[in-house]
Coordinates of N, CA, C and O in Angstrom, one line a residue:
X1 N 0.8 -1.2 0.0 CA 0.0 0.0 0.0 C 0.9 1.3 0.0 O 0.4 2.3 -0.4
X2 N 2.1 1.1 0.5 CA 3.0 2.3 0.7 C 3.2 2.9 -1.0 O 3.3 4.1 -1.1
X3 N 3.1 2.2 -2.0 CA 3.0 3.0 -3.1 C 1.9 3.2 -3.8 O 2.0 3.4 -5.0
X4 N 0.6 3.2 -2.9 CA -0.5 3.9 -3.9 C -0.5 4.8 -3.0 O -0.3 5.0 -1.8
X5 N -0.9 5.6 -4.6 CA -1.5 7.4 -3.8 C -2.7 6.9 -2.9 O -3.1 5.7 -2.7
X6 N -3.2 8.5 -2.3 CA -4.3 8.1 -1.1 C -5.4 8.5 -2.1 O -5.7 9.5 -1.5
X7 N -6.0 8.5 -2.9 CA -6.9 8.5 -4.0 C -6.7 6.6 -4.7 O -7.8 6.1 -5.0
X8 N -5.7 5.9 -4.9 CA -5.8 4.8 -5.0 C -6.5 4.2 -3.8 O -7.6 3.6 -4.0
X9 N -6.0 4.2 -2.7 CA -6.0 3.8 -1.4 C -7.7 4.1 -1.6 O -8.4 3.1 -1.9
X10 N -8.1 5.0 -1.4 CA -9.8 5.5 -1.0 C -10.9 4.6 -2.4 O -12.1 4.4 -2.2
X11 N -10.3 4.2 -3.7 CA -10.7 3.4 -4.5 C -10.9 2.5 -4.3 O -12.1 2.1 -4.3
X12 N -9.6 1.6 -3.9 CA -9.6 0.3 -3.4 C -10.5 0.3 -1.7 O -10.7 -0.9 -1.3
X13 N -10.8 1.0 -1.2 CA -11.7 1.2 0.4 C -13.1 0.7 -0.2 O -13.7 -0.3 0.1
X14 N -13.4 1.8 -0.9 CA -14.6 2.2 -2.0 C -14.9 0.7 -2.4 O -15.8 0.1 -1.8
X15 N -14.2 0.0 -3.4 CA -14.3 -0.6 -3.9 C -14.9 -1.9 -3.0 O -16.0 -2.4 -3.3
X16 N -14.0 -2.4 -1.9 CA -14.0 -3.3 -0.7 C -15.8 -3.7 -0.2 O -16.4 -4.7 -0.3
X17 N -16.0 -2.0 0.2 CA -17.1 -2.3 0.5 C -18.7 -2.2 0.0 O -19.7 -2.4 0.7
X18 N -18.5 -1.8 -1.4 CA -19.4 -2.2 -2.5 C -19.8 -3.1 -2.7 O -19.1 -4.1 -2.6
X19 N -21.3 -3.2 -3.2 CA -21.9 -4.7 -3.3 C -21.7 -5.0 -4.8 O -21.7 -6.2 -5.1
X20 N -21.7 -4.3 -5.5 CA -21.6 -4.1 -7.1 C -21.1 -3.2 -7.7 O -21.7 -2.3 -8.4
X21 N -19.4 -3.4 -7.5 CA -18.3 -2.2 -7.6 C -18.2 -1.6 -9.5 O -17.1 -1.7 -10.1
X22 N -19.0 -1.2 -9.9 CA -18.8 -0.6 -11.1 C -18.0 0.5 -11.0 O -18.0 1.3 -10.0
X23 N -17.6 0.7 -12.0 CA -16.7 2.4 -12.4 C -18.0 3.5 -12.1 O -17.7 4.5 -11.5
X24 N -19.6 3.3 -12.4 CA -20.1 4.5 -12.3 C -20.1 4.5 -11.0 O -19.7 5.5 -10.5
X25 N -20.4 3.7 -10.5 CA -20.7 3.5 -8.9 C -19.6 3.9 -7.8 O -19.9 4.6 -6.9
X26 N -18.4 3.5 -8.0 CA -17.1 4.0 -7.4 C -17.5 5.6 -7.8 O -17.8 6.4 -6.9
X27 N -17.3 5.7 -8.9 CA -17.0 7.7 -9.3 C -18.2 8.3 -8.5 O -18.1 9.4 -8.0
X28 N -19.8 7.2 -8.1 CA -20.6 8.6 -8.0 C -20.2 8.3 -5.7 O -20.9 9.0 -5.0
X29 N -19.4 7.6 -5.0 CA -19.2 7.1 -4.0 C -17.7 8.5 -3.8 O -17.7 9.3 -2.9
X30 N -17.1 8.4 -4.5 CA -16.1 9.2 -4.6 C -16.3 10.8 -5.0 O -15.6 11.7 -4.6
X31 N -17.3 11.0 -5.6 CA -18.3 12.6 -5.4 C -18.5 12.4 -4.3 O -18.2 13.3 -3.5
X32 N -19.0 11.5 -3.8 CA -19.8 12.3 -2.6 C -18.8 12.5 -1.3 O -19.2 13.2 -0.4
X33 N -17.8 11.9 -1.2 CA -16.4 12.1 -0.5 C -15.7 13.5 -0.8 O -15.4 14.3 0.0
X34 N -15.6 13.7 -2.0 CA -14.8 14.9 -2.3 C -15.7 15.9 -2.4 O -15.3 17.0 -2.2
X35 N -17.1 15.6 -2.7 CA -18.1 16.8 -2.6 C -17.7 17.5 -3.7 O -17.7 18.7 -3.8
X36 N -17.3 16.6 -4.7 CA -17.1 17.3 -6.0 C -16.9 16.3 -6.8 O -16.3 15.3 -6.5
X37 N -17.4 16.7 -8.4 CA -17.3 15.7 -9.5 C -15.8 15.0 -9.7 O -14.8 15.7 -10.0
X38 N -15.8 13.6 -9.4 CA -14.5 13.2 -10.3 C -14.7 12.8 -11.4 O -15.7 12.1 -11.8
X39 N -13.6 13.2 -12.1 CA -13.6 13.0 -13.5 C -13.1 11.8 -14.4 O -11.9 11.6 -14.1
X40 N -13.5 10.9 -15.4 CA -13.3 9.7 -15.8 C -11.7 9.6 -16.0 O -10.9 8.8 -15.7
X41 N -11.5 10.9 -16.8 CA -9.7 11.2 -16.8 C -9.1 10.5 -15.7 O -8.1 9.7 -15.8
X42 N -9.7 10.9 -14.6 CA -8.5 10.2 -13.2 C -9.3 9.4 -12.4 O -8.7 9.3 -11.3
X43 N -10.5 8.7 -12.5 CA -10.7 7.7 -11.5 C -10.3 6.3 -12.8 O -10.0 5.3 -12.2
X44 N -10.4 6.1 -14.4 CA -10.3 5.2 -14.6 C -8.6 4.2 -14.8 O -8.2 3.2 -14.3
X45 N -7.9 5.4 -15.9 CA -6.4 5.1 -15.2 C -6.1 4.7 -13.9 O -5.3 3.7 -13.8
X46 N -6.8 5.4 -12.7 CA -6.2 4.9 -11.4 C -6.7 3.4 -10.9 O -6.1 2.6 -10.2
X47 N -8.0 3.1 -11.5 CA -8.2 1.8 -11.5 C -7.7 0.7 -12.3 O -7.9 -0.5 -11.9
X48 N -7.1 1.0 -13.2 CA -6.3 0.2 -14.3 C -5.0 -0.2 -13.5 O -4.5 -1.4 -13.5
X49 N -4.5 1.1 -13.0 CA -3.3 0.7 -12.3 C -2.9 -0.1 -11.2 O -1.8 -0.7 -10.8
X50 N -4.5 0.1 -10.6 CA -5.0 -1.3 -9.4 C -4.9 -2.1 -9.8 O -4.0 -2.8 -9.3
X51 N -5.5 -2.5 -10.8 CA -5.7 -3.4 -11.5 C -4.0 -4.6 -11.8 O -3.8 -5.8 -11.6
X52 N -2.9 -3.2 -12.5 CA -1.9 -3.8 -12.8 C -1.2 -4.3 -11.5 O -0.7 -5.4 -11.2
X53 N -1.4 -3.3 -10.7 CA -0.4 -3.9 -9.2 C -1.0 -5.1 -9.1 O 0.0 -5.8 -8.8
X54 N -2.1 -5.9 -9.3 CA -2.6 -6.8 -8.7 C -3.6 -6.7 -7.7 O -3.9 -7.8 -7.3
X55 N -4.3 -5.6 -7.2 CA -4.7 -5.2 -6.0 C -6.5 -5.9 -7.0 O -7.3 -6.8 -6.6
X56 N -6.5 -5.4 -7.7 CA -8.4 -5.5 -8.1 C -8.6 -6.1 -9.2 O -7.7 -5.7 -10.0
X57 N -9.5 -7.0 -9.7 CA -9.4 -7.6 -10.8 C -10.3 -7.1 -11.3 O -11.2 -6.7 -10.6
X58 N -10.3 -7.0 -12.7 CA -11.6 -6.3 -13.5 C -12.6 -7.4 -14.9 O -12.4 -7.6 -16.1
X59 N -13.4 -7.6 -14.3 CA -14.5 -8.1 -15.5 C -15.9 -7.4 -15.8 O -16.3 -6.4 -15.2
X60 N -16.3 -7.8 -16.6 CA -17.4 -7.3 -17.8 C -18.9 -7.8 -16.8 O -19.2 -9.0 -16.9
X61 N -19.7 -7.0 -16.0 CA -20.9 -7.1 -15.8 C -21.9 -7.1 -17.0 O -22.9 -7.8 -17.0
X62 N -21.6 -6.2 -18.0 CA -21.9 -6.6 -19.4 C -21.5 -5.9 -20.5 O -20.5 -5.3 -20.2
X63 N -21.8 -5.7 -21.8 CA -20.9 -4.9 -22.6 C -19.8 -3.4 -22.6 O -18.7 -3.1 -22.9
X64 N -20.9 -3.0 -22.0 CA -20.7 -1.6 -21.2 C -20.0 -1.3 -20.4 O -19.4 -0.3 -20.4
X65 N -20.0 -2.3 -19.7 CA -20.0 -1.9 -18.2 C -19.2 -2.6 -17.5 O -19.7 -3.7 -17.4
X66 N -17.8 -2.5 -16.7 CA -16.8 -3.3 -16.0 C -17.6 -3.4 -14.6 O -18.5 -2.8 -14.2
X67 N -16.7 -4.6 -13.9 CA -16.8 -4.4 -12.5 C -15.6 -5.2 -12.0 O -15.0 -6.2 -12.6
X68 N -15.5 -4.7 -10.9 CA -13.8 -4.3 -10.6 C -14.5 -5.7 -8.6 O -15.7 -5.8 -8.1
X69 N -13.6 -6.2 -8.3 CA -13.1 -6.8 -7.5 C -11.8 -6.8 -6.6 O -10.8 -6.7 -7.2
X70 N -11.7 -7.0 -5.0 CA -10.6 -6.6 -4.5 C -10.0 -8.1 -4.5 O -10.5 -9.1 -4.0
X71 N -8.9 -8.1 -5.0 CA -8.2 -9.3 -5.2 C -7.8 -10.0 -3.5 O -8.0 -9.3 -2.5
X72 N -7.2 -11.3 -3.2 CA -6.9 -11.4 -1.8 C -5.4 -10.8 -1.5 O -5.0 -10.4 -0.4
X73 N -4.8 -10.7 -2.5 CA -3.6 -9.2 -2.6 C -4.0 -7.9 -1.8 O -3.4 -7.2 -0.9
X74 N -5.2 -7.9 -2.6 CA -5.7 -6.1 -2.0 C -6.0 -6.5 -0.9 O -5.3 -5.9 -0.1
X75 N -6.7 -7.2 -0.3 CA -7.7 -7.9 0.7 C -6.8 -7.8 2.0 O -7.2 -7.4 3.1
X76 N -5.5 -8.2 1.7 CA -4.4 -8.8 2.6 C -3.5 -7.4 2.9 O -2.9 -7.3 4.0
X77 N -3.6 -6.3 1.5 CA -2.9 -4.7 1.5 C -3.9 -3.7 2.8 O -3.5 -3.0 3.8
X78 N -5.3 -3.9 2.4 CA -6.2 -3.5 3.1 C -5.9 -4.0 4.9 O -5.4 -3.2 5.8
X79 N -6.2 -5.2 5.1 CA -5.5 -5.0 6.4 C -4.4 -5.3 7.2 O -4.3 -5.7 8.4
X80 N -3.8 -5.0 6.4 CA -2.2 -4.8 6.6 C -1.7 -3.2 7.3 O -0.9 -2.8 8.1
X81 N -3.0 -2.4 6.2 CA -3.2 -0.7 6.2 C -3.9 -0.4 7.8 O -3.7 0.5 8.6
X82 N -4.5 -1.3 7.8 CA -5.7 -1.0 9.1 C -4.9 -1.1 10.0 O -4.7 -0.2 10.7
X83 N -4.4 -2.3 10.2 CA -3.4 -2.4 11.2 C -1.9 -1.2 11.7 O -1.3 -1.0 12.8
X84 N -1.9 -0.8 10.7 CA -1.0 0.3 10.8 C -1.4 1.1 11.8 O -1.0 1.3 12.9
X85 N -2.7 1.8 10.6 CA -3.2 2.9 11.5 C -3.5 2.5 12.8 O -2.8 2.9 13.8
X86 N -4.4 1.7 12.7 CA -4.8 1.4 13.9 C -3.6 1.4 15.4 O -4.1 1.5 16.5
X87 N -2.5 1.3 15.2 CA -1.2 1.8 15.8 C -1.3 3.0 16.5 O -1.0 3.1 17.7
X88 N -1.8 4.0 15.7 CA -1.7 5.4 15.7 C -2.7 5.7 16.3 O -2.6 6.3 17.4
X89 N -3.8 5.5 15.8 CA -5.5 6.2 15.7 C -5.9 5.3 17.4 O -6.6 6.1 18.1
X90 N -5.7 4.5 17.9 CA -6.3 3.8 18.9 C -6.5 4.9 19.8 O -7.7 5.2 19.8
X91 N -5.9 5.6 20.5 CA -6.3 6.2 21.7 C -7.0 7.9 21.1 O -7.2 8.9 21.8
X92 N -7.3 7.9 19.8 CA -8.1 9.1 19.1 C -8.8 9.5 20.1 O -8.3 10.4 20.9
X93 N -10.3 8.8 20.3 CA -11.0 9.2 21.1 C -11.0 9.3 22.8 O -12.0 9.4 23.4
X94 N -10.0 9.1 23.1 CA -9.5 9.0 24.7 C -9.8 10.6 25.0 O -9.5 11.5 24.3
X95 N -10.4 10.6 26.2 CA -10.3 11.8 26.8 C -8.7 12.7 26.9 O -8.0 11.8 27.3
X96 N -8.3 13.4 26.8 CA -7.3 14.1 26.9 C -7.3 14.7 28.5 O -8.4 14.9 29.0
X97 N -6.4 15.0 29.0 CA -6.2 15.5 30.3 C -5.7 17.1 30.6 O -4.5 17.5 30.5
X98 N -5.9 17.3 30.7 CA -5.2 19.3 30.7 C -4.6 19.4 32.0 O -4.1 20.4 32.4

């Protein structure tokens, strides 16, 4: 995971926990995160690239229309990541003391 951008990283998130990960469906999950249009220019390259790392596999729901999968690669990147943070982030919500 240390070499995807954090826009890969939030694709592959996106992607994880979709029930029917299409490209429209990722882009309109990723507006509503950014609170702004992304554009095909840069969400589909970035999934191709998933794709090549190994992280997502991509097939045909039907002519039109791909759908993308987190591989057990990604599956295994994903909580590999969690665990990281989770290092960090655990005592977030702890009262602080003054």
């Amino acid at each position: 995971m240390h070499d995807l951008t954090g826009f890969q990283r939030e694709i592959l998130y996106v992607i994880a926990g979709l029930e029917e990960p299409h490209g429209l469906a990722v882009k309109a999950e990723l507006d509503d995160y950014y609170e702004q249009e992304i554009n095909h220019g840069r969400l589909y390259p970035n999934l191709d690239d998933l794709v090549s790392k190994g992280l997502l596999e991509k097939g045909e729901l039907d002519k039109r229309t791909n759908v993308y999968t987190v591989t057990q690669r990604g599956v295994r990147e994903i909580e590999a990541r969690r665990e990281w943070e989770s290092q960090y982030l655990e005592d977030v919500n702890a009262p602080t003391t003054s």
